[in-house]
CSV table of N, CA and C and ligand atoms in Angstrom, one decimal:
chain,number,residue,atom,x,y,z
A,192,UNK,N,94.2,8.4,49.0
A,192,UNK,CA,94.2,9.2,47.7
A,192,UNK,C,95.6,9.7,47.5
A,193,UNK,N,96.0,9.6,46.2
A,193,UNK,CA,97.4,10.0,45.8
A,193,UNK,C,97.2,11.5,45.2
A,194,UNK,N,98.1,12.4,45.7
A,194,UNK,CA,98.0,13.8,45.3
A,194,UNK,C,99.3,14.2,44.6
A,195,UNK,N,99.2,15.1,43.7
A,195,UNK,CA,100.4,15.8,43.1
A,195,UNK,C,100.4,17.2,43.6
A,196,UNK,N,101.6,17.6,44.1
A,196,UNK,CA,101.7,19.0,44.6
A,196,UNK,C,102.8,19.7,43.8
A,197,UNK,N,102.5,21.0,43.5
A,197,UNK,CA,103.6,21.8,42.9
A,197,UNK,C,103.4,23.3,43.3
A,198,UNK,N,104.5,24.0,43.4
A,198,UNK,CA,104.5,25.4,43.7
A,198,UNK,C,105.7,26.1,43.1
A,199,UNK,N,105.6,27.4,43.0
A,199,UNK,CA,106.8,28.2,42.6
A,199,UNK,C,107.3,28.8,43.9
A,200,UNK,N,108.3,29.8,43.7
A,200,UNK,CA,108.8,30.5,44.9
A,200,UNK,C,107.8,31.2,45.7
A,201,UNK,N,106.7,31.7,45.0
A,201,UNK,CA,105.7,32.5,45.6
A,201,UNK,C,104.8,31.6,46.5
A,202,UNK,N,104.7,30.3,46.1
A,202,UNK,CA,103.9,29.4,46.9
A,202,UNK,C,104.7,28.6,48.0
A,203,UNK,N,106.0,28.7,47.8
A,203,UNK,CA,106.9,27.9,48.6
A,203,UNK,C,106.7,28.1,50.2
A,204,UNK,N,106.4,29.3,50.7
A,204,UNK,CA,106.2,29.4,52.1
A,204,UNK,C,105.1,28.6,52.7
A,205,UNK,N,104.1,28.2,51.9
A,205,UNK,CA,103.0,27.4,52.4
A,205,UNK,C,103.2,25.9,52.2
A,206,UNK,N,104.3,25.6,51.5
A,206,UNK,CA,104.5,24.2,51.0
A,206,UNK,C,104.6,23.1,52.2
A,207,UNK,N,105.6,23.3,53.0
A,207,UNK,CA,105.9,22.3,54.0
A,207,UNK,C,104.8,22.0,55.0
A,208,UNK,N,104.1,23.1,55.4
A,208,UNK,CA,103.0,22.9,56.4
A,208,UNK,C,101.9,22.2,55.7
A,209,UNK,N,101.6,22.5,54.5
A,209,UNK,CA,100.5,21.9,53.8
A,209,UNK,C,100.8,20.4,53.5
A,210,UNK,N,102.0,20.1,53.1
A,210,UNK,CA,102.3,18.7,52.8
A,210,UNK,C,102.3,17.9,54.1
A,211,UNK,N,102.8,18.4,55.1
A,211,UNK,CA,102.8,17.7,56.4
A,211,UNK,C,101.4,17.4,56.9
A,212,UNK,N,100.5,18.4,56.7
A,212,UNK,CA,99.1,18.2,57.0
A,212,UNK,C,98.5,17.0,56.2
A,213,UNK,N,98.8,17.0,54.9
A,213,UNK,CA,98.2,16.0,54.0
A,213,UNK,C,98.7,14.6,54.3
A,214,UNK,N,100.0,14.5,54.6
A,214,UNK,CA,100.6,13.2,55.0
A,214,UNK,C,100.0,12.7,56.3
A,215,UNK,N,99.8,13.7,57.2
A,215,UNK,CA,99.2,13.3,58.5
A,215,UNK,C,97.8,12.8,58.3
A,216,UNK,N,97.1,13.3,57.3
A,216,UNK,CA,95.7,12.9,57.0
A,216,UNK,C,95.6,11.6,56.2
A,217,UNK,N,96.8,11.1,55.9
A,217,UNK,CA,96.9,9.8,55.2
A,217,UNK,C,97.0,9.8,53.7
A,218,UNK,N,97.1,11.0,53.1
A,218,UNK,CA,97.3,11.1,51.7
A,218,UNK,C,98.8,10.8,51.3
A,219,UNK,N,98.9,10.2,50.1
A,219,UNK,CA,100.2,10.1,49.5
A,219,UNK,C,100.5,11.3,48.6
A,220,UNK,N,101.6,12.0,48.8
A,220,UNK,CA,101.8,13.2,48.1
A,220,UNK,C,103.1,13.1,47.2
A,221,UNK,N,102.9,13.3,45.9
A,221,UNK,CA,104.1,13.4,45.0
A,221,UNK,C,104.4,14.9,44.9
A,222,UNK,N,105.6,15.2,45.4
A,222,UNK,CA,106.1,16.6,45.4
A,222,UNK,C,106.8,16.9,44.1
A,223,UNK,N,106.2,17.7,43.3
A,223,UNK,CA,106.9,18.1,42.0
A,223,UNK,C,107.8,19.3,42.1
A,224,UNK,N,108.0,19.8,43.4
A,224,UNK,CA,108.8,21.0,43.6
A,224,UNK,C,107.9,22.3,43.5
A,225,UNK,N,108.5,23.4,43.6
A,225,UNK,CA,109.9,23.7,43.7
A,225,UNK,C,110.4,23.3,45.1
A,226,UNK,N,111.8,23.3,45.2
A,226,UNK,CA,112.3,22.8,46.5
A,226,UNK,C,113.1,23.9,47.2
A,227,UNK,N,113.0,25.2,46.8
A,227,UNK,CA,113.6,26.3,47.5
A,227,UNK,C,112.8,27.6,47.2
A,228,UNK,N,113.2,28.7,47.9
A,228,UNK,CA,112.5,29.9,47.6
A,228,UNK,C,113.1,30.7,46.5
A,229,UNK,N,114.0,30.1,45.7
A,229,UNK,CA,114.7,30.7,44.6
A,229,UNK,C,113.7,30.9,43.5
A,230,UNK,N,113.8,32.1,42.8
A,230,UNK,CA,112.8,32.4,41.8
A,230,UNK,C,112.8,31.4,40.6
A,231,UNK,N,111.6,31.0,40.2
A,231,UNK,CA,111.5,30.0,39.2
A,231,UNK,C,110.2,30.2,38.4
A,232,UNK,N,109.9,29.4,37.4
A,232,UNK,CA,108.8,29.6,36.5
A,232,UNK,C,107.6,28.7,36.8
A,233,UNK,N,106.5,29.3,37.3
A,233,UNK,CA,105.4,28.4,37.7
A,233,UNK,C,104.8,27.5,36.6
A,234,UNK,N,104.9,27.9,35.3
A,234,UNK,CA,104.3,26.9,34.3
A,234,UNK,C,105.0,25.5,34.4
A,235,UNK,N,106.3,25.5,34.7
A,235,UNK,CA,107.0,24.2,34.8
A,235,UNK,C,106.4,23.3,35.8
A,236,UNK,N,106.0,23.8,37.0
A,236,UNK,CA,105.5,23.0,38.1
A,236,UNK,C,104.0,22.6,37.8
A,237,UNK,N,103.3,23.6,37.2
A,237,UNK,CA,101.9,23.3,36.9
A,237,UNK,C,101.8,22.2,35.9
A,238,UNK,N,102.7,22.2,34.9
A,238,UNK,CA,102.7,21.1,33.9
A,238,UNK,C,103.0,19.8,34.5
A,239,UNK,N,104.0,19.7,35.4
A,239,UNK,CA,104.4,18.4,36.1
A,239,UNK,C,103.2,17.8,36.8
A,240,UNK,N,102.5,18.7,37.6
A,240,UNK,CA,101.4,18.2,38.5
A,240,UNK,C,100.2,17.8,37.6
A,241,UNK,N,99.9,18.6,36.6
A,241,UNK,CA,98.8,18.2,35.7
A,241,UNK,C,99.0,17.0,34.9
A,242,UNK,N,100.2,16.7,34.6
A,242,UNK,CA,100.6,15.5,33.8
A,242,UNK,C,100.3,14.3,34.7
A,243,UNK,N,100.7,14.4,36.0
A,243,UNK,CA,100.4,13.2,36.9
A,243,UNK,C,98.9,13.0,37.1
A,244,UNK,N,98.1,14.1,37.0
A,244,UNK,CA,96.7,13.9,37.1
A,244,UNK,C,96.1,13.3,35.8
A,245,UNK,N,96.5,13.9,34.7
A,245,UNK,CA,95.9,13.4,33.4
A,245,UNK,C,96.4,11.9,33.1
A,246,UNK,N,97.5,11.6,33.6
A,246,UNK,CA,98.0,10.2,33.4
A,246,UNK,C,97.5,9.3,34.4
A,247,UNK,N,96.6,9.8,35.3
A,247,UNK,CA,96.0,9.1,36.4
A,247,UNK,C,96.9,8.4,37.4
A,248,UNK,N,98.1,9.0,37.5
A,248,UNK,CA,99.1,8.6,38.5
A,248,UNK,C,98.6,9.2,39.9
A,249,UNK,N,98.0,10.4,39.8
A,249,UNK,CA,97.4,11.0,41.0
A,249,UNK,C,96.0,11.4,40.7
A,250,UNK,N,95.1,11.3,41.8
A,250,UNK,CA,93.7,11.6,41.6
A,250,UNK,C,93.5,13.1,41.5
A,251,UNK,N,94.2,13.9,42.3
A,251,UNK,CA,94.0,15.4,42.3
A,251,UNK,C,95.4,16.1,42.4
A,252,UNK,N,95.3,17.4,41.9
A,252,UNK,CA,96.5,18.2,42.0
A,252,UNK,C,96.3,19.4,42.8
A,253,UNK,N,97.4,19.9,43.5
A,253,UNK,CA,97.4,21.1,44.3
A,253,UNK,C,98.5,22.0,43.8
A,254,UNK,N,98.2,23.2,43.4
A,254,UNK,CA,99.2,24.2,42.9
A,254,UNK,C,99.1,25.4,43.7
A,255,UNK,N,100.3,25.9,44.1
A,255,UNK,CA,100.4,27.2,44.8
A,255,UNK,C,101.4,28.1,44.2
A,256,UNK,N,101.0,29.3,43.8
A,256,UNK,CA,102.0,30.3,43.4
A,256,UNK,C,101.7,31.6,44.3
A,257,UNK,N,102.1,32.7,43.8
A,257,UNK,CA,101.9,33.9,44.6
A,257,UNK,C,100.4,34.2,44.8
A,258,UNK,N,99.7,34.3,43.6
A,258,UNK,CA,98.3,34.6,43.6
A,258,UNK,C,97.4,33.4,43.3
A,259,UNK,N,98.0,32.3,42.8
A,259,UNK,CA,97.3,31.2,42.3
A,259,UNK,C,96.8,31.3,40.9
A,260,UNK,N,96.9,32.6,40.4
A,260,UNK,CA,96.3,32.9,39.0
A,260,UNK,C,97.1,32.3,37.9
A,261,UNK,N,98.4,32.5,38.0
A,261,UNK,CA,99.3,31.9,36.9
A,261,UNK,C,99.2,30.4,36.8
A,262,UNK,N,99.2,29.8,38.0
A,262,UNK,CA,99.1,28.3,38.0
A,262,UNK,C,97.8,27.9,37.4
A,263,UNK,N,96.7,28.6,37.7
A,263,UNK,CA,95.4,28.1,37.2
A,263,UNK,C,95.3,28.4,35.7
A,264,UNK,N,95.9,29.4,35.2
A,264,UNK,CA,95.9,29.7,33.7
A,264,UNK,C,96.6,28.5,33.0
A,265,UNK,N,97.7,28.1,33.5
A,265,UNK,CA,98.5,27.0,32.9
A,265,UNK,C,97.7,25.7,32.9
A,266,UNK,N,97.2,25.4,34.1
A,266,UNK,CA,96.5,24.1,34.3
A,266,UNK,C,95.3,24.0,33.4
A,267,UNK,N,94.5,25.1,33.2
A,267,UNK,CA,93.3,25.0,32.4
A,267,UNK,C,93.6,25.0,30.9
A,268,UNK,N,94.9,25.1,30.5
A,268,UNK,CA,95.3,24.9,29.1
A,268,UNK,C,95.6,23.4,28.8
A,269,UNK,N,95.6,22.6,29.9
A,269,UNK,CA,96.0,21.2,29.7
A,269,UNK,C,94.8,20.4,29.6
A,270,UNK,N,94.7,19.6,28.5
A,270,UNK,CA,93.6,18.7,28.2
A,270,UNK,C,93.3,17.8,29.4
A,271,UNK,N,92.1,17.7,29.8
A,271,UNK,CA,91.7,16.8,30.9
A,271,UNK,C,91.8,17.4,32.3
A,272,UNK,N,92.3,18.7,32.4
A,272,UNK,CA,92.3,19.3,33.6
A,272,UNK,C,91.2,20.4,33.8
A,273,UNK,N,90.6,20.3,34.9
A,273,UNK,CA,89.6,21.4,35.3
A,273,UNK,C,90.1,21.9,36.6
A,274,UNK,N,90.7,23.1,36.5
A,274,UNK,CA,91.3,23.7,37.7
A,274,UNK,C,90.6,25.0,38.2
A,275,UNK,N,90.4,25.1,39.5
A,275,UNK,CA,89.8,26.2,40.1
A,275,UNK,C,90.8,27.0,40.9
A,276,UNK,N,90.8,28.3,40.7
A,276,UNK,CA,91.5,29.2,41.5
A,276,UNK,C,90.6,29.6,42.7
A,277,UNK,N,91.1,29.2,43.9
A,277,UNK,CA,90.2,29.3,45.1
A,277,UNK,C,90.7,30.2,46.2
A,278,UNK,N,89.9,31.1,46.7
A,278,UNK,CA,90.3,32.0,47.8
A,278,UNK,C,89.3,31.9,49.0
A,279,UNK,N,88.2,31.2,48.8
A,279,UNK,CA,87.3,31.1,49.9
A,279,UNK,C,86.6,29.7,50.0
A,280,UNK,N,86.1,29.5,51.2
A,280,UNK,CA,85.6,28.1,51.5
A,280,UNK,C,84.4,27.7,50.7
A,281,UNK,N,83.5,28.7,50.4
A,281,UNK,CA,82.3,28.4,49.6
A,281,UNK,C,82.8,27.9,48.2
A,282,UNK,N,83.7,28.6,47.6
A,282,UNK,CA,84.2,28.2,46.2
A,282,UNK,C,84.9,26.9,46.3
A,283,UNK,N,85.7,26.6,47.4
A,283,UNK,CA,86.4,25.3,47.5
A,283,UNK,C,85.4,24.2,47.4
A,284,UNK,N,84.2,24.4,48.1
A,284,UNK,CA,83.2,23.3,48.1
A,284,UNK,C,82.5,23.3,46.8
A,285,UNK,N,82.0,24.4,46.3
A,285,UNK,CA,81.2,24.4,45.1
A,285,UNK,C,81.9,24.0,43.8
A,286,UNK,N,83.2,24.3,43.8
A,286,UNK,CA,83.9,23.9,42.6
A,286,UNK,C,84.1,22.3,42.5
A,287,UNK,N,84.1,21.7,43.6
A,287,UNK,CA,84.0,20.2,43.6
A,287,UNK,C,82.6,19.7,43.2
A,288,UNK,N,81.6,20.3,43.9
A,288,UNK,CA,80.2,19.9,43.7
A,288,UNK,C,79.7,20.1,42.3
A,289,UNK,N,80.0,21.2,41.7
A,289,UNK,CA,79.5,21.6,40.5
A,289,UNK,C,80.4,21.5,39.3
A,290,UNK,N,81.7,21.7,39.5
A,290,UNK,CA,82.6,21.6,38.3
A,290,UNK,C,83.5,20.4,38.2
A,291,UNK,N,83.4,19.5,39.3
A,291,UNK,CA,84.2,18.3,39.4
A,291,UNK,C,85.7,18.6,39.0
A,292,UNK,N,86.2,19.7,39.6
A,292,UNK,CA,87.6,20.1,39.4
A,292,UNK,C,88.5,19.0,39.9
A,293,UNK,N,89.6,18.8,39.2
A,293,UNK,CA,90.6,17.8,39.6
A,293,UNK,C,91.9,18.5,40.1
A,294,UNK,N,92.0,19.8,39.9
A,294,UNK,CA,93.2,20.6,40.4
A,294,UNK,C,92.7,21.9,41.1
A,295,UNK,N,93.3,22.2,42.2
A,295,UNK,CA,93.1,23.5,42.9
A,295,UNK,C,94.3,24.4,42.8
A,296,UNK,N,94.1,25.7,42.6
A,296,UNK,CA,95.2,26.6,42.6
A,296,UNK,C,95.0,27.7,43.6
A,297,UNK,N,96.0,27.9,44.4
A,297,UNK,CA,95.9,28.8,45.5
A,297,UNK,C,97.1,29.8,45.5
A,298,UNK,N,96.9,30.9,46.2
A,298,UNK,CA,97.9,32.0,46.3
A,298,UNK,C,98.4,32.2,47.7
A,299,UNK,N,99.7,31.9,47.9
A,299,UNK,CA,100.3,32.1,49.2
A,299,UNK,C,100.5,33.5,49.6
A,300,UNK,N,100.4,34.5,48.6
A,300,UNK,CA,100.6,35.9,48.9
A,300,UNK,C,99.2,36.5,49.2
A,301,UNK,N,98.1,35.8,49.0
A,301,UNK,CA,96.8,36.4,49.3
A,301,UNK,C,96.0,35.5,50.3
A,302,UNK,N,96.5,34.3,50.5
A,302,UNK,CA,95.8,33.4,51.5
A,302,UNK,C,96.8,32.9,52.5
A,303,UNK,N,96.4,32.9,53.7
A,303,UNK,CA,97.4,32.4,54.8
A,303,UNK,C,97.5,30.9,54.6
A,304,UNK,N,98.6,30.4,55.2
A,304,UNK,CA,98.8,29.0,55.1
A,304,UNK,C,97.7,28.2,55.8
A,305,UNK,N,97.3,28.8,56.9
A,305,UNK,CA,96.2,28.2,57.7
A,305,UNK,C,94.9,28.0,56.8
A,306,UNK,N,94.6,29.1,56.1
A,306,UNK,CA,93.4,29.0,55.2
A,306,UNK,C,93.7,28.2,54.0
A,307,UNK,N,94.9,28.2,53.4
A,307,UNK,CA,95.2,27.3,52.3
A,307,UNK,C,94.9,25.8,52.7
A,308,UNK,N,95.3,25.5,53.9
A,308,UNK,CA,95.1,24.1,54.4
A,308,UNK,C,93.6,23.8,54.5
A,309,UNK,N,92.9,24.8,55.0
A,309,UNK,CA,91.4,24.7,55.2
A,309,UNK,C,90.7,24.5,53.8
A,310,UNK,N,91.2,25.3,52.8
A,310,UNK,CA,90.5,25.2,51.5
A,310,UNK,C,90.9,23.9,50.8
A,311,UNK,N,92.1,23.4,50.9
A,311,UNK,CA,92.5,22.2,50.3
A,311,UNK,C,91.7,21.0,51.0
A,312,UNK,N,91.6,21.1,52.3
A,312,UNK,CA,90.8,20.0,53.0
A,312,UNK,C,89.4,20.0,52.5
A,313,UNK,N,88.8,21.1,52.3
A,313,UNK,CA,87.4,21.1,51.8
A,313,UNK,C,87.4,20.5,50.4
A,314,UNK,N,88.3,21.0,49.5
A,314,UNK,CA,88.4,20.5,48.1
A,314,UNK,C,88.5,19.0,48.1
A,315,UNK,N,89.4,18.5,48.9
A,315,UNK,CA,89.6,17.0,48.9
A,315,UNK,C,88.5,16.2,49.4
A,316,UNK,N,87.7,16.8,50.2
A,316,UNK,CA,86.6,16.0,50.9
A,316,UNK,C,85.2,16.3,50.4
A,317,UNK,N,85.1,17.0,49.3
A,317,UNK,CA,83.8,17.3,48.8
A,317,UNK,C,83.6,16.5,47.5
A,318,UNK,N,82.5,15.7,47.4
A,318,UNK,CA,82.3,14.9,46.2
A,318,UNK,C,81.6,15.7,45.1
A,319,UNK,N,81.6,15.3,43.9
A,319,UNK,CA,80.9,15.9,42.8
A,319,UNK,C,79.4,15.6,42.9
A,320,UNK,N,78.6,16.5,42.6
A,320,UNK,CA,77.1,16.3,42.7
A,320,UNK,C,76.6,15.5,41.6
A,321,UNK,N,77.2,15.5,40.4
A,321,UNK,CA,76.7,14.8,39.3
A,321,UNK,C,75.4,15.4,38.8
A,322,UNK,N,74.5,14.6,38.2
A,322,UNK,CA,73.2,15.1,37.7
A,322,UNK,C,73.4,16.1,36.6
A,323,UNK,N,72.7,17.2,36.8
A,323,UNK,CA,72.7,18.3,35.7
A,323,UNK,C,74.1,18.8,35.6
A,324,UNK,N,74.9,18.7,36.6
A,324,UNK,CA,76.3,19.3,36.6
A,324,UNK,C,77.2,18.4,35.7
A,325,UNK,N,76.9,17.1,35.6
A,325,UNK,CA,77.6,16.2,34.8
A,325,UNK,C,77.5,16.6,33.3
A,326,UNK,N,76.3,17.0,33.0
A,326,UNK,CA,76.1,17.4,31.6
A,326,UNK,C,76.9,18.6,31.3
A,327,UNK,N,77.0,19.6,32.2
A,327,UNK,CA,77.8,20.8,32.0
A,327,UNK,C,79.3,20.5,32.0
A,328,UNK,N,79.7,19.6,32.8
A,328,UNK,CA,81.1,19.2,32.8
A,328,UNK,C,81.5,18.5,31.5
A,329,UNK,N,80.6,17.7,31.0
A,329,UNK,CA,80.8,17.1,29.7
A,329,UNK,C,81.0,18.2,28.6
A,330,UNK,N,80.2,19.2,28.7
A,330,UNK,CA,80.3,20.3,27.8
A,330,UNK,C,81.7,21.0,27.9
A,331,UNK,N,82.2,21.2,29.1
A,331,UNK,CA,83.5,21.7,29.3
A,331,UNK,C,84.5,20.8,28.7
A,332,UNK,N,84.4,19.5,29.0
A,332,UNK,CA,85.3,18.5,28.4
A,332,UNK,C,85.4,18.5,26.9
A,333,UNK,N,84.3,18.9,26.3
A,333,UNK,CA,84.2,18.8,24.8
A,333,UNK,C,85.2,19.8,24.2
A,334,UNK,N,85.6,20.8,25.0
A,334,UNK,CA,86.6,21.8,24.5
A,334,UNK,C,88.0,21.2,24.5
A,335,UNK,N,88.2,20.1,25.2
A,335,UNK,CA,89.6,19.4,25.2
A,335,UNK,C,90.0,18.9,23.9
A,336,UNK,N,91.3,19.0,23.6
A,336,UNK,CA,91.8,18.6,22.3
A,336,UNK,C,92.0,17.1,22.4
B,299,RB5,C1,105.9,35.1,40.9
B,299,RB5,O1,106.5,36.3,41.2
B,299,RB5,C2,104.4,35.3,40.7
B,299,RB5,O2,104.2,35.9,39.5
B,299,RB5,C3,103.8,33.9,40.7
B,299,RB5,O3,104.0,33.3,41.9
B,299,RB5,C4,102.3,33.9,40.5
B,299,RB5,O4,101.6,34.8,41.4
B,299,RB5,C5,101.8,34.1,39.1
B,299,RB5,O5,100.6,34.1,38.9
């Protein structure tokens, strides 16, 4: 699976360890930056990652900022993206099973790198349940421009 990754300076501390984990697991990762802990604007990185997902260059996107909230707000404004801001394992699983989310947003200032890796792993390995949830996801998609 090909993944798009993006973070700002708030998410930067979790970046290297997460990408190393993903590569070790056999994923191909397109790193959209940022590439240092210098202050930057998270919408720029969310946009790059989401574009790779909507253009089907990547199957899923991973976004990390300080809280994960700013990244998720941006991602959910982009047509074709369903992004979940995740802080716990149950939500990481359920957002795939019920919402068929294609992007996950996490916060490196509220979630340890170890837990970020755990949550991303669950997100990437949980399939969509379909069925009644497919009807609901279609309704979500109907809001897309
Ligand atoms: C950057 O200071 C911080 O605002 C950003 O990383 C993120 O938490 C925004 O939601």
